Amino acid sequence: MSGPRVVVIGAGMSGILAAIKLGEAGIRDVVVYEKADRLGGTWRENTYPGLTCDVPSHFYSYSFALNPEWSHRFPPGAEIEAYFEEVARRYGVDRLIRYGAEVDRCAFEGGRWRLATRDGRADEADIVIAATGVLHHPSHPDIAGLDGFTGACFHSARWDHAVPLDGRRVGVVGTGSTAIQIVTALVDRVATLRLFQRTAQWIAPAANPPYSEEEKEGFRHDPAAMLAIREETTRAFEDGFANVLVDADHPMLHAIQAGCEAYLDTVRDPVLREKLRPNYRAACKRLIMSDGFYEAIQRPNAILVTEGIERVEPAGVRTRDGALHELDVLVLATGFRVDQFVRPMRVVGRDGVPLDDVWRDGPFAYMALTVPELPNFFMLNGPNGPVGNFSLIDVAELQMHYVMQLVEAVRSSGRREASPTRAAMARFDADRRQAAKTTIWNTGCKSWYLDATGLPTAWPWTFRRFRDEMAQPRLDDFDLR
Ligand code: NAP
């Protein structure tokens, strides 16, 4: 294939990366469709108070665009968004982006992908890179009466900055990473903060010190210092965390459990402490990093509500014990519909088979990237990927490296198309399902890592294995035409 036309869908972290890597490979006929009017993906959409990445700054950066200006060990959301904007400008990606263009349909017809956007544009491509994100579609809780609430109510990923918070009665539903950050950031601003907890969460203490001016100056003059931090963090995350999550018996998991328990012991009121104690193992749900939440929830104006929510009424939240918790603002920090991936876009593969039919029992992808009968269609951070507290930037970089090799292999063999064989997909999926059973995510908790049958969907092997797989495509696993 010479000079393929490539459509990238989504101008978030992965889409920007894809455009840069395509350009470096000399592929010039590239367009990036972005449904919003700005780039940045999840970092554009999430703007809630306290938003911080729980992956360290120099690790949560493109390997080729380290950033000496990070203000803290864990970067604030607004800084990350600005970083992506700056990188996109520096690498000329912004010129390739078509904003306000939501790809609605993407069908493989007559040997090419035919795309249509909601606003009526049509395009064709040889290769499609779906960089549409994982934590993207807000999950709205099925709580009776939400519409009748007379105060302000919004999902954490749709924060309404016009709503005043200072001195008001605020409720937060949920205890995931998002809620924990919001509570910690808001408690000292509001009159009362009620946290509606359905399930307690383990929290690992993680300090977030600022980088001093001297340190930043050092990084500016010595990029190797940033690289050293990045490599050290990669090793620590990989060996001390990502690799151990896939082995529920790993001794390191017991050390992590002990660390979380010791941190929980800092809660002074024994009644509150027990309410905050989860009844499942640490890291079964995605482990939360915070060194401020336990202090925040012990403030006199913070109330942990563990009674279940009966319904929402005009004045507030009624819990099952009959109590009415009166509120001015209700924040739904209730997570995302992670089973959507490229949807609601209608993807239709070879022979007119819709992806929705292929994924009837849940999304899957060979190597977390590609699906049989969808030639040259690649999903960055797609289904079954390593999402266990690792930097998704690293995952996307490794995947792009793999995609570029595959594209080159197809081109140099005089073919036009590559898609994984059904046999390779079936083998990958069977192995993945088997390995998922012994991961920490499968030890008796509910989380967004699980599919509809309760099996973890994330990459169930070590990160080392992912790196090794991404080093070179196994061409025998592909149907090349
Ligand atoms: P989440 O982890 O899925 O948490 C959703 C919370 O909402 C859970 O506590 C859940 O309770 C609760 N919930 C859902 N429906 C409910 C209902 N009907 N009634 C009561 N409670 C309900 O979502 P998230 O906190 O937005 O985080 C999602 C992921 O985003 C994280 O795991 C992480 O990967 C990413 N994230 C990362 C950062 C970061 O620092 N990098 C920050 C924020 C988010 P149950 O536990 O009982 O289901």
Coordinates of C-alpha atoms in Angstrom, one line a residue, residues 3-272:
G3 CA 0.5 6.6 0.5
P4 CA -2.5 5.3 2.3
R5 CA -5.2 7.7 3.4
V6 CA -5.7 7.4 7.2
V7 CA -8.6 8.7 9.3
V8 CA -8.0 9.1 13.0
I9 CA -11.2 9.3 15.1
G10 CA -10.8 11.4 18.2
A11 CA -8.3 14.2 19.1
G12 CA -7.5 13.1 22.6
M13 CA -4.2 11.7 23.9
S14 CA -4.2 8.7 21.5
G15 CA -5.5 10.5 18.4
I16 CA -2.8 13.2 18.7
L17 CA -0.2 10.4 19.2
A18 CA -1.5 8.6 16.1
A19 CA -1.2 11.7 13.9
I20 CA 2.3 12.3 15.1
K21 CA 3.5 8.8 14.5
L22 CA 1.8 8.6 11.1
G23 CA 3.6 11.8 10.1
E24 CA 7.0 10.5 11.3
A25 CA 6.4 7.4 9.1
G26 CA 5.9 9.7 6.1
I27 CA 2.2 9.1 5.8
R28 CA 0.9 12.5 4.9
D29 CA -2.7 11.8 3.9
V30 CA -4.1 12.0 7.4
V31 CA -7.2 13.6 8.9
V32 CA -8.4 13.6 12.5
Y33 CA -12.1 13.9 13.1
E34 CA -13.0 15.3 16.5
K35 CA -16.6 15.7 17.6
A36 CA -16.0 18.5 20.0
D37 CA -14.6 22.0 19.3
R38 CA -11.4 21.4 21.1
L39 CA -8.9 18.6 21.5
G40 CA -7.9 16.9 24.7
G41 CA -10.4 14.0 25.1
T42 CA -11.0 13.1 28.7
W43 CA -9.0 16.0 29.9
R44 CA -11.2 18.4 28.0
E45 CA -14.4 16.8 29.3
N46 CA -13.4 16.4 33.0
T47 CA -13.0 19.7 34.7
Y48 CA -14.2 18.9 38.2
P49 CA -12.5 20.5 41.2
G50 CA -9.5 18.5 42.3
L51 CA -9.0 16.8 39.0
T52 CA -5.6 15.2 39.0
C53 CA -4.0 12.3 37.2
D54 CA -3.0 9.5 39.5
V55 CA -0.2 8.6 37.2
P56 CA 3.0 10.7 37.9
S57 CA 3.6 13.6 35.5
H58 CA 6.8 12.5 33.8
F59 CA 5.2 9.1 33.3
Y60 CA 2.0 10.5 32.0
S61 CA 3.8 12.3 29.1
Y62 CA 4.6 11.2 25.6
S63 CA 8.1 9.6 25.7
F64 CA 9.1 11.9 22.9
A65 CA 7.7 15.1 24.4
L66 CA 8.8 15.2 28.0
N67 CA 7.6 18.3 29.8
P68 CA 9.8 20.2 32.3
E69 CA 6.9 22.5 33.4
W70 CA 4.8 20.0 35.3
S71 CA 3.9 21.7 38.5
H72 CA 3.4 18.6 40.7
R73 CA 4.4 15.0 40.9
F74 CA 0.8 14.1 39.9
P75 CA -0.4 16.6 37.2
P76 CA -3.6 18.6 37.5
G77 CA -6.1 18.1 34.7
A78 CA -6.0 21.6 33.3
E79 CA -2.2 21.3 32.9
I80 CA -2.6 18.0 31.1
E81 CA -5.1 19.5 28.7
A82 CA -2.7 22.4 28.0
Y83 CA 0.2 20.0 27.5
F84 CA -1.8 18.1 24.8
E85 CA -2.7 21.4 23.1
E86 CA 0.9 22.5 23.1
V87 CA 2.2 19.1 21.7
A88 CA -0.5 19.1 19.0
R89 CA 0.6 22.6 18.0
R90 CA 4.3 21.8 18.1
Y91 CA 3.9 18.7 15.9
G92 CA 1.4 20.3 13.5
V93 CA -1.4 17.9 14.5
D94 CA -3.8 20.8 15.0
R95 CA -3.8 21.5 11.3
L96 CA -5.1 17.9 10.6
I97 CA -8.0 18.1 13.0
R98 CA -11.6 18.7 11.7
Y99 CA -13.6 19.9 14.7
G100 CA -17.3 19.5 15.2
A101 CA -17.2 16.3 13.2
E102 CA -18.6 13.3 14.9
V103 CA -18.1 10.1 12.9
D104 CA -21.4 8.4 12.7
R105 CA -20.8 5.5 10.4
C106 CA -17.7 3.7 9.3
A107 CA -18.2 0.8 6.9
F108 CA -15.8 -1.3 4.9
E109 CA -17.2 -1.3 1.4
G110 CA -15.4 -2.2 -1.8
G111 CA -12.0 -2.5 -0.1
R112 CA -12.0 0.9 1.7
W113 CA -13.5 2.4 4.8
R114 CA -16.4 4.8 4.0
L115 CA -17.1 7.3 6.7
A116 CA -19.9 9.6 7.4
T117 CA -20.1 12.3 10.0
R118 CA -23.2 13.5 11.8
D119 CA -23.0 16.9 10.1
G120 CA -23.1 15.3 6.7
R121 CA -19.5 15.0 5.7
A122 CA -18.3 11.9 3.8
D123 CA -14.8 10.5 3.6
E124 CA -12.9 7.4 2.6
A125 CA -9.8 5.8 4.1
D126 CA -7.5 2.8 3.8
I127 CA -6.8 2.8 7.5
V128 CA -8.9 3.8 10.4
I129 CA -7.5 4.5 13.8
A130 CA -10.2 4.7 16.4
A131 CA -8.8 6.8 19.3
T132 CA -12.2 7.2 20.9
G133 CA -11.3 6.6 24.5
V134 CA -12.3 4.3 27.3
L135 CA -13.8 6.4 30.1
H136 CA -15.9 8.5 27.9
H137 CA -19.6 8.0 28.1
P138 CA -20.9 9.1 31.6
S139 CA -22.9 6.4 33.4
H140 CA -26.0 8.0 34.9
P141 CA -27.3 6.2 37.9
D142 CA -30.8 4.7 37.8
I143 CA -32.0 6.7 40.9
A144 CA -35.7 7.5 41.1
G145 CA -36.6 11.2 41.2
L146 CA -33.4 12.6 39.9
D147 CA -35.2 14.8 37.4
G148 CA -37.4 16.3 40.1
F149 CA -34.4 17.7 42.2
T150 CA -34.8 21.5 42.4
G151 CA -31.1 22.1 43.1
A152 CA -28.3 21.7 40.5
C153 CA -27.4 18.2 39.5
F154 CA -24.7 17.1 37.1
H155 CA -22.4 14.2 36.3
S156 CA -18.7 14.7 37.3
A157 CA -17.7 14.7 33.7
R158 CA -20.2 17.4 32.8
W159 CA -19.3 19.9 35.6
D160 CA -21.4 23.0 35.6
H161 CA -19.1 25.8 36.5
A162 CA -21.9 28.3 36.6
V163 CA -23.2 26.6 39.8
P164 CA -21.9 28.3 42.9
L165 CA -20.5 25.9 45.5
D166 CA -19.1 28.1 48.2
G167 CA -21.1 27.9 51.4
R168 CA -23.6 25.5 49.9
R169 CA -24.9 22.0 50.8
V170 CA -23.3 19.6 48.4
G171 CA -23.9 15.9 47.9
V172 CA -21.6 13.6 46.0
V173 CA -22.8 10.1 44.8
G174 CA -20.0 7.5 44.4
T175 CA -16.6 6.7 45.9
G176 CA -14.4 6.1 42.9
S177 CA -11.2 8.1 42.1
T178 CA -13.3 11.0 40.8
A179 CA -15.5 11.3 43.9
I180 CA -12.5 11.1 46.3
Q181 CA -10.8 13.9 44.4
I182 CA -13.9 16.1 44.4
V183 CA -14.6 15.6 48.1
T184 CA -11.0 16.4 49.0
A185 CA -11.0 19.6 46.9
L186 CA -14.5 20.8 48.0
V187 CA -14.9 20.1 51.6
D188 CA -13.4 23.3 52.9
R189 CA -15.4 25.5 50.5
V190 CA -18.9 24.2 51.1
A191 CA -21.3 24.4 54.1
T192 CA -21.8 20.6 54.2
L193 CA -20.5 17.9 52.1
R194 CA -22.4 14.6 52.1
L195 CA -20.7 11.6 50.4
F196 CA -23.2 8.9 49.4
Q197 CA -21.1 5.7 49.6
R198 CA -22.5 2.5 48.2
T199 CA -19.2 0.6 48.5
A200 CA -16.1 1.6 50.5
Q201 CA -12.8 2.0 48.7
W202 CA -9.3 1.1 49.6
I203 CA -7.0 4.2 49.4
A204 CA -3.3 4.2 49.0
P205 CA -1.6 7.3 50.5
A206 CA 0.2 9.2 47.8
A207 CA 1.6 12.6 48.4
N208 CA 1.6 15.1 45.6
P209 CA 4.4 17.6 46.2
P210 CA 5.0 20.5 43.8
Y211 CA 8.1 20.6 41.7
S212 CA 10.2 23.5 42.9
E213 CA 11.5 26.2 40.4
E214 CA 15.0 24.8 40.9
E215 CA 13.8 21.3 39.9
K216 CA 11.9 22.6 36.8
E217 CA 15.0 24.7 35.8
G218 CA 17.0 21.5 36.1
F219 CA 14.6 19.6 33.9
R220 CA 14.7 22.4 31.3
H221 CA 18.5 22.2 31.0
D222 CA 18.8 18.4 31.5
P223 CA 16.1 16.4 29.9
A224 CA 17.9 13.3 30.9
A225 CA 16.8 14.0 34.5
M226 CA 13.1 13.8 33.4
L227 CA 13.9 10.7 31.5
A228 CA 15.5 9.1 34.5
I229 CA 12.3 9.9 36.6
R230 CA 10.2 8.5 33.8
E231 CA 12.2 5.3 33.7
E232 CA 12.3 4.9 37.4
T233 CA 8.5 5.5 37.6
T234 CA 7.9 3.0 34.8
R235 CA 9.9 0.4 36.6
A236 CA 8.2 1.0 39.9
F237 CA 4.7 0.9 38.4
E238 CA 5.4 -2.1 36.3
D239 CA 7.2 -4.3 38.9
G240 CA 5.6 -3.0 42.0
F241 CA 2.0 -2.7 40.7
A242 CA 0.9 -3.5 37.1
N243 CA 2.6 -6.9 37.0
V244 CA 1.4 -8.0 40.5
L245 CA -2.3 -7.2 39.8
V246 CA -2.5 -10.1 37.5
D247 CA -1.5 -12.6 40.2
A248 CA -3.9 -12.4 43.1
D249 CA -1.5 -14.4 45.3
H250 CA 1.4 -12.1 44.7
P251 CA 3.1 -11.1 48.1
M252 CA 3.3 -7.5 46.9
L253 CA -0.5 -7.3 47.0
H254 CA -0.4 -8.2 50.6
A255 CA 2.1 -5.4 51.2
I256 CA -0.3 -3.0 49.3
Q257 CA -3.2 -4.2 51.5
A258 CA -1.2 -3.6 54.6
G259 CA -0.3 -0.1 53.4
C260 CA -3.9 0.7 52.8
E261 CA -5.0 -0.7 56.1
A262 CA -2.4 1.3 58.0
Y263 CA -3.6 4.4 56.2
L264 CA -7.2 3.7 57.1
D265 CA -6.1 3.3 60.7
T266 CA -5.3 7.1 60.7
V267 CA -9.1 7.7 60.8
R268 CA -9.6 8.7 64.4
D269 CA -13.3 7.9 64.9
P270 CA -13.6 4.1 65.1
V271 CA -17.2 4.1 63.8
L272 CA -16.3 6.2 60.7

